[in-house]
Coordinates of C-alpha atoms in Angstrom, one line a residue:
Chain C
M107 CA 0.0 0.0 0.0
N108 CA 2.8 2.4 1.0
E109 CA 4.7 1.8 -2.2
A110 CA 1.9 3.2 -4.3
V111 CA 1.5 6.4 -2.3
V112 CA 5.2 7.2 -1.8
P113 CA 7.1 6.1 -4.9
A114 CA 10.1 8.2 -4.0
R115 CA 11.1 5.9 -1.1
P116 CA 10.9 2.4 -2.4
E117 CA 11.0 -0.1 0.5
T118 CA 11.5 -3.8 0.2
R119 CA 9.4 -5.9 2.5
W120 CA 12.5 -6.9 4.4
Q121 CA 13.2 -3.3 5.2
R122 CA 9.7 -2.7 6.4
I123 CA 10.0 -5.6 8.7
R124 CA 13.3 -4.4 10.1
Q125 CA 11.8 -1.0 10.9
S126 CA 8.7 -2.4 12.5
N127 CA 8.0 -2.4 16.2
I128 CA 7.7 -6.1 16.4
Y129 CA 11.2 -6.7 15.1
Y130 CA 12.5 -4.2 17.6
Y131 CA 10.9 -5.9 20.5
F132 CA 11.9 -9.3 19.1
L133 CA 15.6 -8.4 19.3
R134 CA 15.2 -7.4 22.9
D135 CA 13.5 -10.5 24.2
K136 CA 15.8 -13.4 24.6
V137 CA 13.0 -15.9 25.4
A138 CA 11.1 -15.0 22.2
M139 CA 14.3 -15.3 20.1
V140 CA 15.3 -18.6 21.5
S141 CA 11.7 -19.9 21.1
A142 CA 11.6 -18.7 17.5
V143 CA 14.9 -20.4 16.7
I144 CA 13.9 -23.7 18.3
L145 CA 10.5 -23.6 16.5
L146 CA 12.2 -22.9 13.2
L147 CA 14.6 -25.7 13.7
M148 CA 11.8 -28.1 14.5
V149 CA 9.7 -27.0 11.6
A150 CA 12.7 -27.3 9.3
G151 CA 13.4 -30.8 10.7
A152 CA 9.8 -31.8 10.1
L153 CA 9.8 -30.4 6.5
L154 CA 13.1 -32.0 5.6
A155 CA 12.3 -35.3 7.4
P156 CA 12.7 -37.4 4.2
V157 CA 16.1 -35.9 3.6
L158 CA 17.4 -35.8 7.2
A159 CA 16.0 -39.1 8.6
P160 CA 18.4 -42.0 8.5
Q161 CA 15.6 -44.4 7.7
N162 CA 12.1 -44.2 6.2
P163 CA 9.9 -45.5 9.1
Y164 CA 7.0 -46.2 6.7
D165 CA 9.0 -48.6 4.6
M166 CA 8.6 -52.0 6.1
A167 CA 11.5 -53.4 4.0
Q168 CA 14.0 -51.2 5.9
L169 CA 12.9 -52.5 9.3
D170 CA 14.5 -55.3 11.2
I171 CA 12.5 -56.7 14.1
M172 CA 15.9 -57.8 15.7
N173 CA 16.6 -54.1 16.2
S174 CA 13.5 -53.5 18.3
E175 CA 13.7 -51.7 21.7
L176 CA 17.4 -50.8 21.4
P177 CA 18.2 -48.0 23.9
P178 CA 19.7 -44.7 22.8
A179 CA 23.2 -44.6 21.4
W180 CA 24.8 -43.0 24.5
S181 CA 23.8 -45.9 26.8
E182 CA 25.8 -49.1 27.1
E183 CA 23.6 -51.4 25.0
G184 CA 22.9 -48.7 22.4
D185 CA 23.8 -49.1 18.8
S186 CA 25.5 -46.1 17.1
Q187 CA 23.4 -46.7 14.1
F188 CA 20.3 -45.6 16.0
L189 CA 21.1 -42.3 17.8
L190 CA 17.9 -42.2 19.9
G191 CA 17.3 -45.9 20.0
T192 CA 14.5 -47.9 18.4
D193 CA 10.9 -48.5 19.1
D194 CA 9.0 -51.8 19.5
Q195 CA 8.9 -52.4 15.8
G196 CA 12.6 -51.8 15.3
R197 CA 12.1 -48.3 13.8
D198 CA 14.8 -45.8 14.3
L199 CA 13.3 -43.4 16.9
L200 CA 15.0 -40.3 15.5
S201 CA 13.4 -40.9 12.0
T202 CA 10.0 -41.7 13.5
I203 CA 10.1 -38.5 15.6
L204 CA 11.0 -36.4 12.6
Y205 CA 8.1 -37.9 10.6
G206 CA 5.8 -37.7 13.6
T207 CA 6.5 -34.0 14.2
R208 CA 5.7 -33.5 10.5
I209 CA 2.3 -35.2 11.0
S210 CA 1.6 -33.4 14.3
L211 CA 2.4 -30.0 12.7
T212 CA 0.4 -30.7 9.6
I213 CA -2.7 -31.6 11.6
G214 CA -2.2 -28.6 13.9
L215 CA -1.8 -26.2 11.1
F216 CA -4.7 -27.4 8.9
A217 CA -7.0 -27.7 11.9
V218 CA -6.3 -24.1 12.8
I219 CA -6.8 -22.9 9.2
L220 CA -10.2 -24.5 9.3
Q221 CA -11.0 -23.0 12.7
A222 CA -9.9 -19.6 11.6
F223 CA -11.9 -19.8 8.4
L224 CA -15.2 -20.8 10.1
G225 CA -14.5 -18.4 13.0
I226 CA -13.8 -15.5 10.8
V227 CA -16.9 -15.9 8.7
V228 CA -19.1 -16.4 11.7
G229 CA -17.5 -13.6 13.7
L230 CA -17.6 -11.1 10.9
T231 CA -21.2 -11.9 10.1
A232 CA -22.2 -11.7 13.8
G233 CA -20.3 -8.5 14.5
Y234 CA -21.3 -6.7 11.2
F235 CA -25.0 -7.4 11.1
G236 CA -25.6 -7.5 14.9
G237 CA -29.1 -7.9 16.2
R238 CA -30.8 -11.3 16.0
I239 CA -28.1 -12.9 13.8
D240 CA -25.5 -11.8 16.3
G241 CA -27.5 -13.1 19.3
F242 CA -28.1 -16.4 17.6
L243 CA -24.6 -17.0 16.4
M244 CA -23.0 -16.1 19.8
R245 CA -25.5 -18.3 21.7
L246 CA -24.4 -21.1 19.4
A247 CA -20.7 -20.3 20.2
D248 CA -21.4 -20.3 23.9
I249 CA -23.1 -23.7 23.8
Q250 CA -20.4 -25.1 21.6
L251 CA -17.7 -23.8 24.0
S252 CA -19.5 -25.2 27.1
F253 CA -18.9 -28.6 25.7
S254 CA -15.1 -29.0 25.8
T255 CA -13.3 -29.6 22.6
M256 CA -11.8 -32.7 24.0
M257 CA -15.1 -34.2 24.9
V258 CA -16.7 -33.5 21.5
A259 CA -13.6 -34.7 19.6
I260 CA -13.3 -37.9 21.7
I261 CA -17.0 -38.7 21.2
V262 CA -17.2 -37.9 17.5
L263 CA -14.0 -39.9 16.7
A264 CA -15.0 -42.8 18.9
V265 CA -18.4 -43.1 17.2
F266 CA -16.8 -42.9 13.7
Q267 CA -14.3 -45.6 14.7
A268 CA -17.0 -47.8 16.0
A269 CA -19.1 -47.3 12.9
F270 CA -16.4 -47.7 10.2
G271 CA -14.1 -50.2 11.9
M272 CA -10.4 -49.8 12.6
E273 CA -9.2 -50.6 9.0
L274 CA -11.1 -47.9 7.2
Y275 CA -10.7 -45.4 10.0
S276 CA -7.0 -45.5 10.2
R277 CA -6.8 -44.6 6.5
M278 CA -8.9 -41.4 7.0
A279 CA -7.6 -40.6 10.5
M280 CA -5.6 -37.5 9.5
L281 CA -8.6 -35.9 7.7
M282 CA -10.9 -36.8 10.6
L283 CA -8.6 -35.3 13.2
I284 CA -8.3 -32.0 11.2
L285 CA -12.0 -31.8 10.7
V286 CA -12.9 -32.5 14.3
I287 CA -10.3 -30.3 15.9
G288 CA -11.0 -27.6 13.3
I289 CA -14.8 -27.6 13.8
A290 CA -14.8 -27.9 17.6
E291 CA -12.7 -24.8 18.2
W292 CA -14.3 -22.2 15.9
P293 CA -15.9 -20.1 18.7
Q294 CA -12.5 -19.0 19.9
Y295 CA -11.9 -17.2 16.6
A296 CA -15.5 -16.1 16.2
R297 CA -15.6 -14.3 19.6
T298 CA -12.3 -12.6 19.1
I299 CA -13.2 -11.4 15.6
R300 CA -16.6 -10.3 16.7
A301 CA -15.1 -8.2 19.5
S302 CA -12.8 -6.4 17.1
V303 CA -15.4 -6.0 14.4
L304 CA -17.7 -4.3 16.9
A305 CA -14.9 -1.8 17.6
E306 CA -14.0 -1.3 13.9
K307 CA -17.6 -0.9 12.8
Q308 CA -17.8 2.5 14.6
K309 CA -14.9 4.0 12.7
E310 CA -15.3 6.5 9.8
Y311 CA -13.7 4.4 7.1
V312 CA -16.5 1.9 7.4
E313 CA -19.0 4.6 7.1
A314 CA -17.2 5.9 4.0
T315 CA -17.3 2.5 2.3
R316 CA -21.0 2.3 3.0
V317 CA -21.6 5.7 1.5
M318 CA -19.6 4.6 -1.5
G319 CA -22.2 1.9 -1.9
F320 CA -20.1 -1.2 -1.4
G321 CA -22.0 -4.4 -0.4
P322 CA -21.6 -5.9 3.1
G323 CA -19.5 -8.8 1.8
R324 CA -16.9 -6.4 0.3
I325 CA -16.9 -4.2 3.4
M326 CA -16.5 -7.1 5.7
F327 CA -13.7 -9.0 3.9
R328 CA -11.8 -6.2 2.1
H329 CA -12.0 -3.4 4.7
I330 CA -12.8 -4.6 8.2
L331 CA -11.0 -7.9 8.2
P332 CA -7.5 -6.5 7.4
N333 CA -7.9 -4.3 10.5
C334 CA -8.7 -7.3 12.7
L335 CA -5.6 -9.4 11.8
S336 CA -3.5 -8.8 14.9
P337 CA -5.7 -10.6 17.4
I338 CA -6.1 -13.4 14.8
L339 CA -2.3 -13.7 14.7
V340 CA -2.0 -13.8 18.5
I341 CA -4.6 -16.5 19.1
S342 CA -3.4 -18.6 16.1
T343 CA 0.0 -19.4 17.7
V344 CA -1.7 -20.6 20.9
Q345 CA -4.4 -22.4 18.9
I346 CA -1.9 -24.4 16.9
A347 CA -0.2 -25.4 20.1
N348 CA -3.6 -26.5 21.5
A349 CA -4.5 -28.4 18.4
I350 CA -1.2 -30.3 18.6
I351 CA -1.9 -31.2 22.2
S352 CA -5.5 -32.3 21.3
E353 CA -4.2 -34.4 18.5
A354 CA -1.6 -36.0 20.7
A355 CA -4.2 -36.8 23.4
L356 CA -6.6 -38.3 20.8
S357 CA -3.8 -40.4 19.3
F358 CA -2.9 -41.5 22.8
L359 CA -6.4 -42.8 23.3
G360 CA -6.1 -44.8 20.0
L361 CA -8.6 -42.4 18.3
G362 CA -6.0 -40.7 16.2
M363 CA -3.1 -41.6 13.9
P364 CA -2.5 -45.4 13.5
P365 CA 0.7 -47.0 14.8
S366 CA 1.9 -47.6 11.2
Q367 CA 2.0 -43.8 10.7
P368 CA 2.5 -42.4 14.1
S369 CA 2.2 -38.8 15.2
L370 CA 4.1 -37.7 18.4
G371 CA 1.0 -38.7 20.5
A372 CA 0.7 -42.1 18.9
L373 CA 4.4 -42.7 19.5
I374 CA 4.1 -41.9 23.2
S375 CA 1.1 -44.2 23.3
S376 CA 2.9 -47.1 21.7
G377 CA 5.8 -46.6 24.2
F378 CA 3.5 -46.5 27.2
E379 CA 3.0 -50.3 26.9
Y380 CA 6.7 -50.9 27.4
I381 CA 7.4 -48.3 30.1
F382 CA 6.8 -50.8 32.9
S383 CA 9.6 -53.1 31.6
G384 CA 12.1 -50.2 31.8
T385 CA 12.0 -49.2 28.1
W386 CA 11.6 -45.5 28.9
W387 CA 12.9 -43.9 25.7
I388 CA 10.0 -44.7 23.4
T389 CA 7.8 -42.7 25.6
V390 CA 10.0 -40.1 27.1
I391 CA 11.9 -38.8 24.0
P392 CA 8.9 -38.1 21.8
G393 CA 7.3 -36.7 25.0
I394 CA 10.1 -34.2 25.4
V395 CA 9.9 -33.2 21.7
L396 CA 6.1 -32.7 22.0
V397 CA 6.5 -30.6 25.1
V398 CA 9.3 -28.4 23.7
L399 CA 7.3 -27.9 20.5
V400 CA 4.2 -26.8 22.3
L401 CA 6.1 -24.8 24.9
V402 CA 7.9 -22.6 22.4
M403 CA 4.6 -22.0 20.6
N404 CA 3.0 -20.9 23.8
L405 CA 6.0 -18.7 24.7
L406 CA 5.8 -17.0 21.3
G407 CA 2.1 -16.6 21.7
D408 CA 2.5 -15.0 25.1
W409 CA 5.2 -12.7 23.7
L410 CA 3.0 -11.7 20.7
R411 CA 0.1 -10.9 23.0
D412 CA 2.3 -8.7 25.1
V413 CA 3.7 -6.9 22.1
M414 CA 0.6 -6.4 20.1
N415 CA -1.7 -6.1 23.1
P416 CA -4.9 -6.5 21.2
K417 CA -8.1 -6.5 23.1
L418 CA -8.7 -10.2 23.4
Y419 CA -12.0 -11.5 24.4
K420 CA -11.9 -12.1 28.1
G421 CA -13.5 -14.9 30.0
Chain R
M467 CA -34.2 -13.2 37.8
L468 CA -37.1 -15.5 37.1
L469 CA -37.0 -14.7 33.4
F470 CA -33.3 -15.3 33.4
L471 CA -33.8 -18.6 35.0
A472 CA -36.6 -19.6 32.6
R473 CA -34.5 -18.7 29.6
R474 CA -31.6 -20.8 30.9
L475 CA -33.8 -23.7 31.6
I476 CA -35.4 -23.6 28.1
Q477 CA -32.0 -23.4 26.5
G478 CA -30.8 -26.3 28.6
L479 CA -33.7 -28.4 27.6
L480 CA -33.2 -27.5 23.9
V481 CA -29.6 -28.6 24.1
M482 CA -30.5 -31.9 25.8
L483 CA -33.1 -32.5 23.0
V484 CA -30.4 -32.0 20.4
I485 CA -28.1 -34.3 22.3
S486 CA -30.7 -37.0 22.6
F487 CA -31.5 -36.7 18.9
I488 CA -27.8 -37.1 17.9
S489 CA -27.4 -39.9 20.4
F490 CA -30.4 -41.7 18.9
A491 CA -29.1 -41.2 15.4
I492 CA -25.8 -42.8 16.5
Q493 CA -27.6 -45.8 18.1
D494 CA -29.6 -46.2 14.9
N495 CA -26.6 -46.5 12.7
L496 CA -24.2 -48.3 15.1
G497 CA -24.3 -52.1 15.2
D498 CA -27.3 -54.3 14.8
P499 CA -29.4 -54.9 17.9
L500 CA -30.8 -58.1 16.3
R501 CA -27.4 -59.8 16.0
E502 CA -26.7 -59.0 19.6
M503 CA -30.0 -60.6 20.6
V504 CA -30.2 -63.7 18.5
G505 CA -26.8 -64.4 17.1
Q506 CA -26.1 -65.6 13.5
S507 CA -28.3 -68.8 13.4
V508 CA -31.7 -67.3 12.8
S509 CA -33.2 -67.3 9.3
E510 CA -33.8 -64.2 7.3
A511 CA -37.7 -64.5 7.5
E512 CA -37.6 -64.8 11.3
R513 CA -35.3 -61.8 11.4
Q514 CA -37.7 -59.7 9.4
Q515 CA -40.5 -60.7 11.7
L516 CA -38.5 -59.9 14.8
R517 CA -37.6 -56.5 13.2
D518 CA -41.3 -55.8 12.7
E519 CA -42.1 -56.8 16.3
L520 CA -39.4 -54.7 17.7
G521 CA -40.5 -51.8 15.5
L522 CA -37.1 -51.5 13.9
N523 CA -38.7 -51.0 10.5
D524 CA -40.7 -48.0 11.6
P525 CA -39.9 -44.5 10.3
F526 CA -37.0 -42.8 12.1
L527 CA -39.0 -40.2 13.9
V528 CA -41.5 -42.8 15.3
Q529 CA -38.5 -44.8 16.7
Y530 CA -37.0 -41.6 18.1
G531 CA -40.3 -40.8 19.8
R532 CA -40.3 -44.2 21.4
F533 CA -36.7 -43.8 22.5
M534 CA -37.5 -40.4 24.0
A535 CA -40.5 -41.8 25.9
K536 CA -38.4 -44.5 27.4
A537 CA -35.4 -42.1 28.1
V538 CA -37.6 -39.7 30.1
Q539 CA -38.5 -42.6 32.3
G540 CA -34.8 -43.4 32.8
D541 CA -34.6 -46.3 30.4
L542 CA -31.7 -45.8 28.0
G543 CA -31.5 -49.4 26.7
T544 CA -29.6 -52.4 27.8
S545 CA -25.8 -52.7 27.5
Y546 CA -24.9 -55.5 25.1
F547 CA -21.8 -56.4 27.1
F548 CA -22.9 -56.1 30.7
K549 CA -26.5 -57.3 30.0
E550 CA -27.7 -54.7 32.5
P551 CA -29.6 -51.4 31.9
A552 CA -27.1 -49.0 30.5
L553 CA -28.0 -46.2 32.9
D554 CA -27.3 -48.5 35.9
V555 CA -23.9 -49.4 34.5
I556 CA -23.0 -45.8 34.2
L557 CA -24.3 -44.7 37.5
G558 CA -22.3 -47.5 39.1
K559 CA -19.1 -46.0 37.6
L560 CA -20.1 -42.4 38.3
P561 CA -18.7 -42.3 41.9
A562 CA -15.2 -43.2 40.8
T563 CA -15.1 -40.4 38.3
L564 CA -16.7 -37.9 40.6
E565 CA -14.2 -38.6 43.3
L566 CA -11.4 -38.1 40.9
V567 CA -12.9 -34.7 39.8
F568 CA -13.5 -33.8 43.4
G569 CA -10.0 -34.6 44.5
A570 CA -8.5 -32.6 41.6
T571 CA -10.8 -29.7 42.2
L572 CA -9.8 -29.7 45.9
L573 CA -6.1 -29.6 44.8
I574 CA -6.7 -26.8 42.4
I575 CA -8.6 -24.6 44.9
V576 CA -6.0 -25.2 47.7
L577 CA -3.0 -24.5 45.5
S578 CA -4.2 -21.9 42.9
I579 CA -5.6 -19.3 45.2
P580 CA -2.5 -18.8 47.4
A581 CA -0.2 -19.1 44.4
G582 CA -2.2 -16.7 42.3
V583 CA -2.5 -14.1 45.1
Y584 CA 1.2 -14.4 46.0
C585 CA 2.2 -13.8 42.4
A586 CA 0.0 -10.7 42.3
I587 CA 1.3 -9.3 45.5
H588 CA 5.0 -10.0 44.9
P589 CA 5.4 -9.6 41.1
Q590 CA 9.2 -9.2 41.4
S591 CA 10.1 -12.1 43.7
W592 CA 11.9 -15.1 42.3
F593 CA 9.3 -17.4 43.7
S594 CA 6.4 -15.9 41.8
K595 CA 8.6 -15.9 38.6
A596 CA 9.2 -19.5 39.2
I597 CA 5.5 -20.2 39.6
L598 CA 4.6 -18.3 36.4
G599 CA 7.4 -20.0 34.5
W600 CA 6.2 -23.4 35.7
S601 CA 2.7 -22.5 34.8
I602 CA 3.5 -22.0 31.1
L603 CA 5.4 -25.2 31.1
G604 CA 2.4 -26.9 32.8
I605 CA 0.1 -25.6 30.0
S606 CA 2.4 -27.2 27.5
I607 CA 2.5 -30.7 28.9
P608 CA -0.5 -32.8 27.8
V609 CA -2.3 -34.5 30.7
F610 CA -1.5 -38.0 29.6
L611 CA 2.2 -37.2 29.5
T612 CA 2.1 -35.8 33.1
A613 CA 0.3 -39.0 34.1
I614 CA 2.9 -41.2 32.5
L615 CA 5.8 -39.3 34.0
L616 CA 4.2 -39.4 37.4
I617 CA 3.8 -43.2 37.1
Y618 CA 7.4 -43.6 35.8
V619 CA 8.9 -41.6 38.7
F620 CA 6.7 -42.4 41.7
S621 CA 5.5 -46.0 40.8
I622 CA 8.3 -47.5 38.8
E623 CA 11.5 -45.8 39.9
L624 CA 10.6 -44.9 43.5
G625 CA 7.8 -47.4 44.1
W626 CA 6.0 -45.1 46.5
L627 CA 2.5 -45.0 45.0
P628 CA 0.3 -47.5 43.2
S629 CA 0.0 -46.9 39.4
Y630 CA -3.4 -48.3 38.6
G631 CA -6.9 -49.0 39.9
R632 CA -8.8 -47.6 42.9
G633 CA -7.5 -49.9 45.6
E634 CA -9.7 -50.5 48.6
V635 CA -13.1 -48.8 48.7
D636 CA -15.6 -48.4 51.5
L637 CA -19.3 -48.2 51.1
I638 CA -20.9 -45.0 52.3
F639 CA -24.5 -43.9 52.3
G640 CA -25.4 -47.5 51.3
S641 CA -24.3 -47.4 47.7
W642 CA -21.5 -45.0 47.1
E643 CA -18.1 -46.7 46.9
S644 CA -15.6 -44.2 48.2
G645 CA -11.8 -44.3 48.3
F646 CA -11.5 -41.3 50.6
F647 CA -11.9 -43.1 53.8
N648 CA -9.0 -45.6 53.9
K649 CA -5.3 -45.3 53.4
D650 CA -5.1 -47.6 50.4
G651 CA -7.9 -45.8 48.6
L652 CA -6.3 -42.4 49.3
L653 CA -2.9 -43.6 48.1
H654 CA -4.5 -44.7 44.8
L655 CA -6.1 -41.3 44.4
V656 CA -2.9 -39.3 44.7
L657 CA -1.4 -39.7 41.2
P658 CA -4.7 -39.5 39.2
C659 CA -5.8 -36.4 41.0
I660 CA -2.5 -34.7 40.5
S661 CA -2.5 -35.5 36.8
L662 CA -6.1 -34.3 36.4
A663 CA -5.4 -31.1 38.4
S664 CA -2.2 -30.4 36.4
I665 CA -4.2 -29.2 33.3
M666 CA -6.3 -26.6 35.1
L667 CA -3.9 -25.5 37.8
P668 CA -1.7 -23.3 35.6
L669 CA -4.8 -21.8 34.0
F670 CA -6.3 -20.8 37.4
I671 CA -3.0 -19.5 38.8
R672 CA -2.7 -17.2 35.8
L673 CA -6.3 -16.1 35.9
I674 CA -6.3 -15.4 39.7
R675 CA -3.1 -13.5 39.4
S676 CA -4.2 -11.2 36.6
E677 CA -7.6 -10.6 38.2
M678 CA -5.9 -9.9 41.5
V679 CA -3.4 -7.5 39.9
E680 CA -6.4 -5.6 38.5
A681 CA -8.2 -5.6 41.9
L682 CA -5.1 -4.2 43.6
H683 CA -5.2 -1.1 41.4
T684 CA -8.7 -0.2 42.4
E685 CA -9.7 2.7 44.6
Y686 CA -11.2 0.7 47.4
V687 CA -8.0 -1.2 48.0
K688 CA -6.0 2.0 48.1
F689 CA -8.6 3.4 50.5
A690 CA -8.4 0.3 52.7
K691 CA -4.6 0.7 52.8
A692 CA -4.9 4.4 53.7
K693 CA -7.3 3.5 56.4
G694 CA -4.7 1.3 57.9
L695 CA -6.3 -2.1 57.6
K696 CA -4.1 -5.1 58.0
L697 CA -2.6 -6.0 54.6
T698 CA -3.5 -9.7 54.8
R699 CA -7.1 -8.7 55.5
I700 CA -7.2 -6.4 52.5
Y701 CA -5.7 -9.0 50.2
Y702 CA -7.5 -12.1 51.3
L703 CA -10.9 -10.6 52.2
H704 CA -11.6 -7.5 50.1
A705 CA -9.6 -7.9 47.0
L706 CA -10.0 -11.7 46.7
K707 CA -13.8 -11.4 46.9
N708 CA -13.8 -9.4 43.7
T709 CA -11.3 -11.6 42.1
M710 CA -13.6 -14.6 42.5
L711 CA -16.3 -13.5 40.0
P712 CA -14.5 -14.4 36.8
V713 CA -12.9 -17.4 38.5
I714 CA -16.3 -18.9 39.1
T715 CA -17.4 -18.5 35.5
V716 CA -14.2 -20.0 34.1
G717 CA -14.3 -22.6 36.9
G718 CA -17.7 -23.8 36.0
V719 CA -16.8 -24.3 32.4
Q720 CA -13.6 -26.0 33.4
I721 CA -15.4 -28.6 35.6
G722 CA -17.1 -29.7 32.5
T723 CA -13.8 -29.9 30.7
M724 CA -12.4 -31.9 33.5
V725 CA -15.0 -34.6 32.9
A726 CA -13.6 -34.8 29.4
Y727 CA -10.1 -35.1 30.7
T728 CA -11.1 -37.9 33.1
I729 CA -11.2 -40.1 30.0
L730 CA -7.5 -39.5 29.5
T731 CA -6.5 -39.9 33.1
E732 CA -8.7 -42.9 33.7
S733 CA -7.3 -44.7 30.7
V734 CA -3.7 -44.1 31.8
F735 CA -4.4 -45.2 35.4
Q736 CA -7.0 -47.8 34.5
W737 CA -9.3 -46.1 36.9
P738 CA -12.7 -47.9 36.9
G739 CA -14.8 -44.8 36.1
M740 CA -17.1 -43.6 33.4
G741 CA -14.4 -42.5 31.0
F742 CA -12.5 -45.8 31.0
M743 CA -15.8 -47.6 30.6
F744 CA -16.7 -45.4 27.6
L745 CA -13.5 -46.3 25.8
E746 CA -14.2 -50.0 26.4
A747 CA -17.7 -49.6 25.2
V748 CA -16.4 -48.0 22.0
N749 CA -14.0 -50.9 21.4
R750 CA -16.9 -53.4 21.9
V751 CA -19.3 -51.3 19.8
D752 CA -21.7 -51.4 22.8
A753 CA -24.2 -48.9 21.2
P754 CA -26.7 -48.5 24.1
L755 CA -23.8 -47.8 26.6
I756 CA -22.2 -45.3 24.3
V757 CA -25.5 -43.5 23.9
A758 CA -26.2 -43.5 27.6
Y759 CA -22.8 -42.1 28.3
L760 CA -23.5 -39.3 25.8
I761 CA -26.7 -38.4 27.5
V762 CA -25.3 -38.6 31.0
V763 CA -22.3 -36.5 30.2
G764 CA -24.4 -34.1 28.2
A765 CA -26.7 -33.7 31.2
I766 CA -23.7 -33.1 33.5
F767 CA -22.5 -30.3 31.2
V768 CA -25.9 -28.7 30.9
I769 CA -26.5 -28.8 34.6
V770 CA -23.1 -27.4 35.6
N771 CA -23.3 -24.6 33.0
T772 CA -26.8 -23.6 34.1
L773 CA -25.8 -23.7 37.8
V774 CA -22.8 -21.5 37.1
D775 CA -24.9 -19.0 35.2
L776 CA -27.4 -19.0 38.1
I777 CA -24.7 -18.5 40.8
Y778 CA -23.1 -15.8 38.7
G779 CA -26.5 -14.1 38.3
L780 CA -27.0 -14.3 42.0
I781 CA -23.7 -12.8 43.1
N782 CA -23.3 -10.3 40.3
P783 CA -25.8 -7.5 40.4
T784 CA -25.2 -6.3 36.8
V785 CA -26.3 -9.6 35.4
R786 CA -29.4 -9.4 37.6
L787 CA -30.3 -6.0 36.1
A788 CA -29.7 -7.2 32.5
G789 CA -32.1 -10.1 33.2
K790 CA -34.8 -7.7 34.4
S791 CA -34.6 -5.2 31.6
A792 CA -34.6 -7.8 28.9

């Protein structure tokens, strides 16, 4: 937008970022910087899993059951071939974790995109039109929120699993997880957006667009929405972290990803059966990865909230 | 206030109606009640006759009406596996789950209020920084992982506490099996309650802290200080009272959430409660039991939420006014 108005001072996007407040605060907050670096490393590791992983955990031909339950390389019985040890099926734990992080992140990201899409449409509509539509949609959001996401997700997935049988279910598990987590959490976005729309609606530029004769759709999406983006950004970080936790919990209950294609939660779950016999690493190492992943996202979310300080919906 | 109450009740009933409808649709599509009753060896003609007699060929809405008529009288069908009325099976498991939720709630109240208030009063002290740092870590650890780590440390490595089941239980009030009144039962409660509490505890500490910080900046607290009242009295009596309003609303919703998380805790600790039973019912495709669980849990959610709204309306005068003017 700026480039068009002031052609004399061409700015690249990178320069704009470097001059922004956020970048300034970012350089002064060690916790945020460390979290961002760790998050970037983990995302890179997940994206490059096929290149980085020493073994393809989905390829049964590469597995050898004789290698199962080997401890990490630094302990006495460890094998230097398997840095973090192996799981019950003889898969290299490092490779499985890289691929698992990939699955967890994918589900988290897509579930949040779905949440944001539904929430933005509902929130904009409720806030912009007000009145009865607003009352009805927000009542709906209240009711949906009063049933916890976890409960709804467990029940829906459990019923689907019982109805379809394990075989078919495990093939569509990823899609189901995204849909369920995505649909269950839309009120979070809807409430936040509605609150900012109510504030924006009073401003003069909205009045101006109305006078110019634009339709409600155009005003909502082209003019009001861009001004509501900062609260969306703030809750998105935390929501992705929450979605990843939910996914892990569902997979732990056996309602999520199948053992042949494990996410972090499914890995922890498969290791839990062996923890009583002293095979701690199958549970603990993916557990640490999961906690670190979620922790850095929560820390970044906290930091973003402090910096941007949007009026989040409270209570 | 009456109007407010009536509107809440109607809303609750509507929600229960929707839940019952969904539950019935599930039961209708899940498994075949005939196979459960007669097995494989009956001929097709006899099956059809039985279907007619049982009314399984009636239109969906007629069947739903029949289901509702029975449900209102407390008959939610018979569990395929236990061969007992589904509602009885669930009510038999309810005490175990409620005791878990009660224990966890107790832990949360006892720990979160002092911790939250302390963090608000001494924002610079290392101890409150430690509490807040721990709380963000606590939010990031999924409950089943907390449970597994607790089992690994306290049951496997140290061997201090039992890792599964309820242990010894006593009968109180005739039918309620309780683990609160003997040492073995209490020991079995420790780890599951800590795990269940661990999800909500950080949330409440942060909530109480931020509300308390807000309360400390108000005029009446300054006035009370100027008046020379004892500081502990100001903090724990005057300021805390106003902090509790939002805590009650959030708390009510979270009690419902805790029922959901009991499924996770119970499955890790093999706690013989409703959640564990639900997962088993799903594995056995025990449709009546699944449906009964949905309805009971739905009812718990609706009742808790309505109660919270009511209590909130009673103690917060602004809500009372809104109810009157509407």
